[in-house]
PDB file of C-alpha atoms in Angstrom:
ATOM      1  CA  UNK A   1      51.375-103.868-158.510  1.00 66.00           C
ATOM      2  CA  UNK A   2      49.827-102.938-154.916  1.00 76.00           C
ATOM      3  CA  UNK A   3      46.346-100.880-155.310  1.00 90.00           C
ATOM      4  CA  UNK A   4      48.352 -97.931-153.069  1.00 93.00           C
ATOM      5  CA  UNK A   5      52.244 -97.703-152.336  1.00 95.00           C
ATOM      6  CA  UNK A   6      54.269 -96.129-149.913  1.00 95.00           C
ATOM      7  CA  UNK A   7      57.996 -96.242-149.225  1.00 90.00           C
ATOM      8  CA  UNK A   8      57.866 -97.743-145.830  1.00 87.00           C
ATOM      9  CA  UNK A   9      60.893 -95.872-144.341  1.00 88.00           C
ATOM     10  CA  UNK A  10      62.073 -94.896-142.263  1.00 94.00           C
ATOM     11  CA  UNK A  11      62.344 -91.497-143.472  1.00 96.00           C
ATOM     12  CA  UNK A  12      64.558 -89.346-140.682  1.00 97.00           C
ATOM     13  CA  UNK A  13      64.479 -85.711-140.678  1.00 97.00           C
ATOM     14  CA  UNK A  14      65.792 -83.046-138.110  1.00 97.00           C
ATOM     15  CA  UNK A  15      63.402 -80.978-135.793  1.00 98.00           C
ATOM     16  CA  UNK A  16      61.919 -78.111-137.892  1.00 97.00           C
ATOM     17  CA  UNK A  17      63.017 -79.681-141.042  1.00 97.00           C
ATOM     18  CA  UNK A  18      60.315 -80.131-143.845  1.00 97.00           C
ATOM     19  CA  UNK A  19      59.279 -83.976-144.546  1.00 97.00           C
ATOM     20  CA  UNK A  20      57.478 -84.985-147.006  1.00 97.00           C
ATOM     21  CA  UNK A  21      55.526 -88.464-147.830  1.00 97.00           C
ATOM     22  CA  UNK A  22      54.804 -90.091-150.858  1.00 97.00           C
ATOM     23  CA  UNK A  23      51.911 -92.330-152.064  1.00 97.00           C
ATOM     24  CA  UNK A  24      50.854 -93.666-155.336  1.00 97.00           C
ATOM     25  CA  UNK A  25      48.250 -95.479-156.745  1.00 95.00           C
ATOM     26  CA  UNK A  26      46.905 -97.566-159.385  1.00 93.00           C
ATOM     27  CA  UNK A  27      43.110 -97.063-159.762  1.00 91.00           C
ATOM     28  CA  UNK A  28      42.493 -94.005-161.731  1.00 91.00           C
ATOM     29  CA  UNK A  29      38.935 -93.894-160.634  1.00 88.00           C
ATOM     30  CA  UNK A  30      40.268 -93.330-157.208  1.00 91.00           C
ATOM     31  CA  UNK A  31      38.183 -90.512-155.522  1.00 88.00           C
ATOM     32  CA  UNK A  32      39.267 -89.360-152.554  1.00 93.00           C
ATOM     33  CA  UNK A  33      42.682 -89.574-150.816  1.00 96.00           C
ATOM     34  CA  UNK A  34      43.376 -89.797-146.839  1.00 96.00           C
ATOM     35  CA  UNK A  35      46.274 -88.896-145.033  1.00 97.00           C
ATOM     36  CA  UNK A  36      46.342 -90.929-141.406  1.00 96.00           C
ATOM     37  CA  UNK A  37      49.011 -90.926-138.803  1.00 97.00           C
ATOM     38  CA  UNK A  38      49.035 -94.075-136.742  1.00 96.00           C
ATOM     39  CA  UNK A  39      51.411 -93.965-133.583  1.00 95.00           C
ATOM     40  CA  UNK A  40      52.526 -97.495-132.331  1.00 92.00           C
ATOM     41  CA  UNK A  41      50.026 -99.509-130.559  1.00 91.00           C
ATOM     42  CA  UNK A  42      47.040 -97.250-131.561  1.00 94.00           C
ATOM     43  CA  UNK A  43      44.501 -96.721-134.110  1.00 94.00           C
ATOM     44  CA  UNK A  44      44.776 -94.409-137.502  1.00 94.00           C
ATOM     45  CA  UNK A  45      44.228 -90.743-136.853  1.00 94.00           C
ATOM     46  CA  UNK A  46      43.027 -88.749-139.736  1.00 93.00           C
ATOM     47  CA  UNK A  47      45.338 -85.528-140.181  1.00 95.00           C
ATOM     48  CA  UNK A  48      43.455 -84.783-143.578  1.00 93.00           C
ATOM     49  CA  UNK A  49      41.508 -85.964-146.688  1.00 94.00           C
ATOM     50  CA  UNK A  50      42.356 -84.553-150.538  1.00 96.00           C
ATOM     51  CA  UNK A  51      39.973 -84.999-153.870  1.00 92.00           C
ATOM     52  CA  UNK A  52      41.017 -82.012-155.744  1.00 93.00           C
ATOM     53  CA  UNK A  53      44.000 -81.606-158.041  1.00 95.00           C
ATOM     54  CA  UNK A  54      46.582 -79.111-156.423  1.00 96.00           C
ATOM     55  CA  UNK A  55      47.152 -78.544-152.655  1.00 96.00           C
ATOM     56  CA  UNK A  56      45.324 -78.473-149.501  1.00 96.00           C
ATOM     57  CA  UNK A  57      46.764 -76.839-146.376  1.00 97.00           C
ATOM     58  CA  UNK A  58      45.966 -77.305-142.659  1.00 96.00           C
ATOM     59  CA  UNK A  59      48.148 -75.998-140.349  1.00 96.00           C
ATOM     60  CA  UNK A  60      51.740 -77.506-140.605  1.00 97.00           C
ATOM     61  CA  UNK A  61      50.509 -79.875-143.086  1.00 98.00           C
ATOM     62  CA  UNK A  62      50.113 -79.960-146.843  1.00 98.00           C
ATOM     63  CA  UNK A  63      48.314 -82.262-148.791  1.00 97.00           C
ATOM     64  CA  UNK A  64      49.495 -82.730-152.587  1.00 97.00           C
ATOM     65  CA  UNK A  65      47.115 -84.728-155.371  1.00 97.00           C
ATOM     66  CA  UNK A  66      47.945 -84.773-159.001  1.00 96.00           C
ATOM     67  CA  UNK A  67      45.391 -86.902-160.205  1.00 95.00           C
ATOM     68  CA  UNK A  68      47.181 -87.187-163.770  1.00 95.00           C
ATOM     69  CA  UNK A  69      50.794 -88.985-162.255  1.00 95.00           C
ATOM     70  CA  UNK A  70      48.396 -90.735-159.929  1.00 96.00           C
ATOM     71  CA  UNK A  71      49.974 -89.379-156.861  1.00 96.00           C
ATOM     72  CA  UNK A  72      48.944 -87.802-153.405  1.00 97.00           C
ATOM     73  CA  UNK A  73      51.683 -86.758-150.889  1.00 97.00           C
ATOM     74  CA  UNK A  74      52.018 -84.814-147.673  1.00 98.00           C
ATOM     75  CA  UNK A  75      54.061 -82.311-146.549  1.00 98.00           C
ATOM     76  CA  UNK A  76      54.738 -81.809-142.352  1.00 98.00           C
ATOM     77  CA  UNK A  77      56.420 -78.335-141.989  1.00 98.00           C
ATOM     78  CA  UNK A  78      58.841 -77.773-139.299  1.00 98.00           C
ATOM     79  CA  UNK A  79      58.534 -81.427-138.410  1.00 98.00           C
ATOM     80  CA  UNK A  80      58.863 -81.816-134.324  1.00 97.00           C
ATOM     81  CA  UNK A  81      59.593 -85.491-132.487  1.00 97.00           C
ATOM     82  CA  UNK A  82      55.914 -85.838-132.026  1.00 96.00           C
ATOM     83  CA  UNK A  83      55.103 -86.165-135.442  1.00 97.00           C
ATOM     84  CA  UNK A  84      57.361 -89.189-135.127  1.00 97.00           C
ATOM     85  CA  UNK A  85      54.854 -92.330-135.866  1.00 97.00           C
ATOM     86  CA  UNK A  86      53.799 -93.863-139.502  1.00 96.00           C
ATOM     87  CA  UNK A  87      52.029 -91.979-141.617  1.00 97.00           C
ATOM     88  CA  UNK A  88      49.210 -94.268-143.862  1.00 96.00           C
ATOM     89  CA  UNK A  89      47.747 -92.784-147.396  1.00 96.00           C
ATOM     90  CA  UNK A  90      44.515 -94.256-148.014  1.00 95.00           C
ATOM     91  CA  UNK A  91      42.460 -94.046-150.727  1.00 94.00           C
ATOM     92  CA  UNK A  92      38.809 -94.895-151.544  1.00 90.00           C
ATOM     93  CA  UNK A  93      38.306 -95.718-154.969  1.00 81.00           C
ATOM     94  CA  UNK A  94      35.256 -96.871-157.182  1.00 78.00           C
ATOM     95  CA  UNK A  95      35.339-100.429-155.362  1.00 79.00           C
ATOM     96  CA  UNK A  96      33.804 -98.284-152.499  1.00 81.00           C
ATOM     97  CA  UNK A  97      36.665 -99.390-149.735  1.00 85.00           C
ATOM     98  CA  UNK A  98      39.076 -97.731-148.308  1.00 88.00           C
ATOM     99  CA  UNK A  99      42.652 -99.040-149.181  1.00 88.00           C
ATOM    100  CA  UNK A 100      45.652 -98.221-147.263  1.00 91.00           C
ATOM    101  CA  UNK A 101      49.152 -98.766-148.357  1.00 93.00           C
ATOM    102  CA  UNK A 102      51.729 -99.924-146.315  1.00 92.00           C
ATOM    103  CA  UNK A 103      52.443 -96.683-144.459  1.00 94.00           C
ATOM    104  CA  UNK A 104      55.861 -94.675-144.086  1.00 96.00           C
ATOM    105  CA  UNK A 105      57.531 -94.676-140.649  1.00 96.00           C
ATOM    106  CA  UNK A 106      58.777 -91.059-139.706  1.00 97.00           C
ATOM    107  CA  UNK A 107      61.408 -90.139-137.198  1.00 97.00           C
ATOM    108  CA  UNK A 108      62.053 -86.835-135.753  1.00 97.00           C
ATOM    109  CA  UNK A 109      65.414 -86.418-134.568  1.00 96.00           C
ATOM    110  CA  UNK A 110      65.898 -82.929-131.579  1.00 94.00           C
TER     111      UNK A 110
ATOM    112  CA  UNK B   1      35.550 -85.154-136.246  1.00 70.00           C
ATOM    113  CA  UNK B   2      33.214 -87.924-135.360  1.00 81.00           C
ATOM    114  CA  UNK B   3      33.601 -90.381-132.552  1.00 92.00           C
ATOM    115  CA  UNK B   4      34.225 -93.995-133.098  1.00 95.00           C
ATOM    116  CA  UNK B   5      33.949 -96.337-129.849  1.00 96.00           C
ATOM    117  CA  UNK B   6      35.021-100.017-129.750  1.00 97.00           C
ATOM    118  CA  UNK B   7      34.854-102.402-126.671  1.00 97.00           C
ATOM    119  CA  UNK B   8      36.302-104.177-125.026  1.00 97.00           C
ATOM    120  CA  UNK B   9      39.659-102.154-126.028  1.00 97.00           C
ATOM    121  CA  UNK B  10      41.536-105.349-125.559  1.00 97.00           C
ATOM    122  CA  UNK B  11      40.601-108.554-124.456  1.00 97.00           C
ATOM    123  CA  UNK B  12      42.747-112.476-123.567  1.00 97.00           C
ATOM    124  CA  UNK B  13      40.741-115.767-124.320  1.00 96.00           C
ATOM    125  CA  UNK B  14      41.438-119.200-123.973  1.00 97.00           C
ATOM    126  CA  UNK B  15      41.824-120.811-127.569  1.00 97.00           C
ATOM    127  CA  UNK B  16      38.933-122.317-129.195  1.00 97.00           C
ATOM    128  CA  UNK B  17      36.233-119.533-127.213  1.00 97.00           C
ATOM    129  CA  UNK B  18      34.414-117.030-129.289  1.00 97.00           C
ATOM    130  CA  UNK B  19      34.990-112.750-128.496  1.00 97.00           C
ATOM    131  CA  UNK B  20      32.796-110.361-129.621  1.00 98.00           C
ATOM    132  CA  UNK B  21      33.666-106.571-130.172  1.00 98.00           C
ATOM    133  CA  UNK B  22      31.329-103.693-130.819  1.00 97.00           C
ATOM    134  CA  UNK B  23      31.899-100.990-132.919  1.00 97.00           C
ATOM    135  CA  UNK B  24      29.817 -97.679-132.033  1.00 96.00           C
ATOM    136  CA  UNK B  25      29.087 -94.521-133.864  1.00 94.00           C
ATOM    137  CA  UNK B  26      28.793 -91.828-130.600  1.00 93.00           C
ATOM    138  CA  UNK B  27      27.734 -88.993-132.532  1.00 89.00           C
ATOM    139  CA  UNK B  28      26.451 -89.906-136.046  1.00 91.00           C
ATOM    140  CA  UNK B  29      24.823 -92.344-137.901  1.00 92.00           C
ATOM    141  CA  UNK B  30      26.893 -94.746-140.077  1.00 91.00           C
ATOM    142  CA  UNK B  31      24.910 -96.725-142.700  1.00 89.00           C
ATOM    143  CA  UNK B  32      28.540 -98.897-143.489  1.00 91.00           C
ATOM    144  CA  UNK B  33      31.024 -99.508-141.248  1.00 94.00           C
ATOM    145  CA  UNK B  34      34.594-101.377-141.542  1.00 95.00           C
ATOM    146  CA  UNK B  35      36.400-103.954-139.860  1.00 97.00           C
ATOM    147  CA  UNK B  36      40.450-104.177-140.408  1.00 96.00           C
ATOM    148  CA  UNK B  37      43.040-106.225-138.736  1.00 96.00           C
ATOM    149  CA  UNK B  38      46.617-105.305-138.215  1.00 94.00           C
ATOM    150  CA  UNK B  39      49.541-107.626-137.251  1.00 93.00           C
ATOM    151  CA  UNK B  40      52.903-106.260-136.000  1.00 88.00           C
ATOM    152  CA  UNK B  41      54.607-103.917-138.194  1.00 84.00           C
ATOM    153  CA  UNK B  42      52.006-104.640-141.034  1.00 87.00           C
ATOM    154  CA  UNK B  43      49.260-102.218-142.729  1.00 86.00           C
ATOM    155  CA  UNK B  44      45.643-102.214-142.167  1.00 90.00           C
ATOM    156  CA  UNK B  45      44.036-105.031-144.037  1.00 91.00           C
ATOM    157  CA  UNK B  46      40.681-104.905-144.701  1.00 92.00           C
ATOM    158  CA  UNK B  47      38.776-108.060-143.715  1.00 96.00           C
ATOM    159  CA  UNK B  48      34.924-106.744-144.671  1.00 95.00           C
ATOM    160  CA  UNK B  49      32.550-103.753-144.955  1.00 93.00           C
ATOM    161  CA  UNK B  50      29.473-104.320-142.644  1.00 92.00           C
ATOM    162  CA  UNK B  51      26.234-102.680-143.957  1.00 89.00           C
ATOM    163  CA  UNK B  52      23.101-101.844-141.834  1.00 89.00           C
ATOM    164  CA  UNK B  53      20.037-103.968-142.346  1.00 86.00           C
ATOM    165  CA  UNK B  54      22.026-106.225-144.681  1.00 87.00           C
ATOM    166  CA  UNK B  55      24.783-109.149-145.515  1.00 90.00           C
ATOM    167  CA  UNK B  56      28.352-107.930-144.638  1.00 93.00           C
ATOM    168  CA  UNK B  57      30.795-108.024-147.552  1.00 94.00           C
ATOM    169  CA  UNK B  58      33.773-109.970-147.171  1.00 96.00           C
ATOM    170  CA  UNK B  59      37.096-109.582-148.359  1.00 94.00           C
ATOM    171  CA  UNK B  60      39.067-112.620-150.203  1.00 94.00           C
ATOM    172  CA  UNK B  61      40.529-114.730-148.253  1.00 94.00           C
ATOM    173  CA  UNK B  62      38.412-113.876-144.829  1.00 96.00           C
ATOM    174  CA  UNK B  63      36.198-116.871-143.580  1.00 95.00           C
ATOM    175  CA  UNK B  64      32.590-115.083-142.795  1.00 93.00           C
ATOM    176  CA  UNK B  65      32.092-118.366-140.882  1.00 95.00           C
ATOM    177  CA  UNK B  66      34.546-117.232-138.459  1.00 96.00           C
ATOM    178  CA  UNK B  67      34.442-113.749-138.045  1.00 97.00           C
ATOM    179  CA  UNK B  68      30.315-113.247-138.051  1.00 96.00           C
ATOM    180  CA  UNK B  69      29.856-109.471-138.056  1.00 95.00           C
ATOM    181  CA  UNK B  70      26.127-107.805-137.337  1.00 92.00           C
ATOM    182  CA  UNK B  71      25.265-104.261-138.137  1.00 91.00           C
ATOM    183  CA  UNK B  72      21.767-104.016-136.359  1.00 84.00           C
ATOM    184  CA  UNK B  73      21.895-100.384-136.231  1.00 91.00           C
ATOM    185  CA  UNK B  74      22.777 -97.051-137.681  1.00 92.00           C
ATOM    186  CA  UNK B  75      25.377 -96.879-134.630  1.00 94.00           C
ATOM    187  CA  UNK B  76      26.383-100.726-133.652  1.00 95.00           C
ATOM    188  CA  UNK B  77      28.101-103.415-135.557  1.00 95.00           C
ATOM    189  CA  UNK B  78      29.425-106.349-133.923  1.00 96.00           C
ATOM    190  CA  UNK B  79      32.704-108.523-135.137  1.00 97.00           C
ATOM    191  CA  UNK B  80      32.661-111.904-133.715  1.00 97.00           C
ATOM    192  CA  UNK B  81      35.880-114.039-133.569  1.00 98.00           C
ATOM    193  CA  UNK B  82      34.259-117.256-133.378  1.00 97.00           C
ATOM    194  CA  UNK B  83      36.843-120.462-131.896  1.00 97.00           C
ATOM    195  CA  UNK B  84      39.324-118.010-131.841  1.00 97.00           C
ATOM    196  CA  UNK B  85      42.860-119.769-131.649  1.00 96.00           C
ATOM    197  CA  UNK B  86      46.375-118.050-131.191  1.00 96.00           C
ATOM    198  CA  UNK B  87      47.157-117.422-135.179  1.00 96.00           C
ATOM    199  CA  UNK B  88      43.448-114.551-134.545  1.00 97.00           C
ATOM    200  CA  UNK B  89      45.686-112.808-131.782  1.00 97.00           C
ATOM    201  CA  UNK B  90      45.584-108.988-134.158  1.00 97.00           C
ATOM    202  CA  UNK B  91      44.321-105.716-133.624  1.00 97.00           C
ATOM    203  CA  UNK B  92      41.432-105.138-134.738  1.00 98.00           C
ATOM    204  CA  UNK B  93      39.634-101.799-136.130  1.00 97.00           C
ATOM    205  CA  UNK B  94      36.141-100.531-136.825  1.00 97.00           C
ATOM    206  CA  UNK B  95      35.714 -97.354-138.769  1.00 95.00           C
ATOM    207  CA  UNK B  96      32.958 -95.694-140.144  1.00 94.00           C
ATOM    208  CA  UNK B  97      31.899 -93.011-142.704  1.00 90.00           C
ATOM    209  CA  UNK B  98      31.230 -89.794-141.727  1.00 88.00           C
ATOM    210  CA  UNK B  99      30.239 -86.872-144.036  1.00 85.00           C
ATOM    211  CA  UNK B 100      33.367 -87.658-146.430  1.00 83.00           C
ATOM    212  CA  UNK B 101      35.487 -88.981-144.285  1.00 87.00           C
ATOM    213  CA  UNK B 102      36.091 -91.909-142.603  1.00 89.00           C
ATOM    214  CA  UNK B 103      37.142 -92.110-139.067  1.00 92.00           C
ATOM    215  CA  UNK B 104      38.763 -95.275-136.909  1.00 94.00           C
ATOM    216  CA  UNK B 105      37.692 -96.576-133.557  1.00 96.00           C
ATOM    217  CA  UNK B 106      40.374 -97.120-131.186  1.00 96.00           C
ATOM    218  CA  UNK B 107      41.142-100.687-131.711  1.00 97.00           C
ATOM    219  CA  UNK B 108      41.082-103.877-129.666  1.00 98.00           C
ATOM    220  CA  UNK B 109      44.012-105.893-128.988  1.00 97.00           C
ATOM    221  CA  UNK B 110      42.945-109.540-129.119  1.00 97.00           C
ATOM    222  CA  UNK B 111      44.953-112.473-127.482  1.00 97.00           C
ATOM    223  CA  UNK B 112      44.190-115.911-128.186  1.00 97.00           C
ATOM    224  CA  UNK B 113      46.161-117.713-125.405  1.00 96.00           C
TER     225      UNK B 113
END
């Protein structure tokens, strides 16, 4: 079993249409949980990090952690073709790394 | 959030040269830093965490004879590819801790012609 998994996609949604990403993982020590959006070619950008139980908000974006099921997921409200990229969950556990699952590509459509 | 440099952004070398790329902190201090590769179409792989003032920690399977990584300061660690050949050509990412979150450098493409 991977440390943290993602279904890699793609995951197509229309313009102002809710999507929503899912992440496990198997550490149950895990601590905190990242959210990055990597567009092709570049470097992870950090939309937002999670170590509470329940729901984080920030803007258009959600962040969901239920530390129990051992899942973390994030919701992008009315989703626009920018948004289109992959979208990593990381998560740093007790081994004191950060470890990133395979990402889930997200696309857009106008 | 905090600033994380890298240079060169990308670079070409002939096979069996050595490139070094720098990782900088601009605007805080970062006790550990990371280094991660990514090929094509793959995740981020972590190849080690590089601690100030101390050993860098490699992960299984990366040869810390060939990528030599120095974290002389708070704000600087190094990567070195050393005889680089064309199976290194990656991107490769720095990022640091900052507060409670971690934050990437830009990359740098490396080509090994």
């Amino acid at each position: 079993q991977k440390e943290v998994e993602q279904n890699s996609g793609p995951l197509s949604v229309p313009e102002g249409a809710i999507a929503s990403l899912n992440c496990t993982y198997s550490d149950r020590g895990s601590q905190s949980f990242f959210w990055y959006r990597q567009y092709s070619g570049k470097s992870p950008e950090l939309i937002m990090f999670i170590y509470s139980n329940g729901d984080k908000e920030d803007g258009r974006f959600t962040a969901q952690l239920n530390k129990a099921s051992q899942y973390v997921s994030l919701l992008i409200r009315d989703s626009q073709p920018s948004d289109s990229a992959t979208y990593l969950c990381a998560v740093w556990g007790n081994t004191g790394k950060l470890i990133f699952g395979q990402g889930t590509t997200l696309q857009v459509k106008p | 959030g905090a600033v994380v440099s890298q240079h060169p952004s990308w670079v070409i070398c002939k096979s069996g040269t050595s490139v070094k790329i720098e990782c900088r902190s601009l605007d805080f201090q970062a006790t550990t830093m990371f280094w991660y590769r990514q090929f094509p179409k793959q995740s981020l792989m972590l190849m080690a965490t590089s601690n100030e003032g101390s050993k860098a920690t490699y992960e299984q399977g990366v040869e810390k004879d060939k990528f030599l990584i120095n974290h002389a300061s708070l704000t600087l660690s190094t990567l070195t590819v050393t005889s680089a050949h064309p199976e290194d050509s990656s991107f490769y990412i720095c990022s640091a801790i900052a507060g409670t979150s971690v934050f990437f450098g830009p990359g740098t493409r490396l080509t090994v012609l």
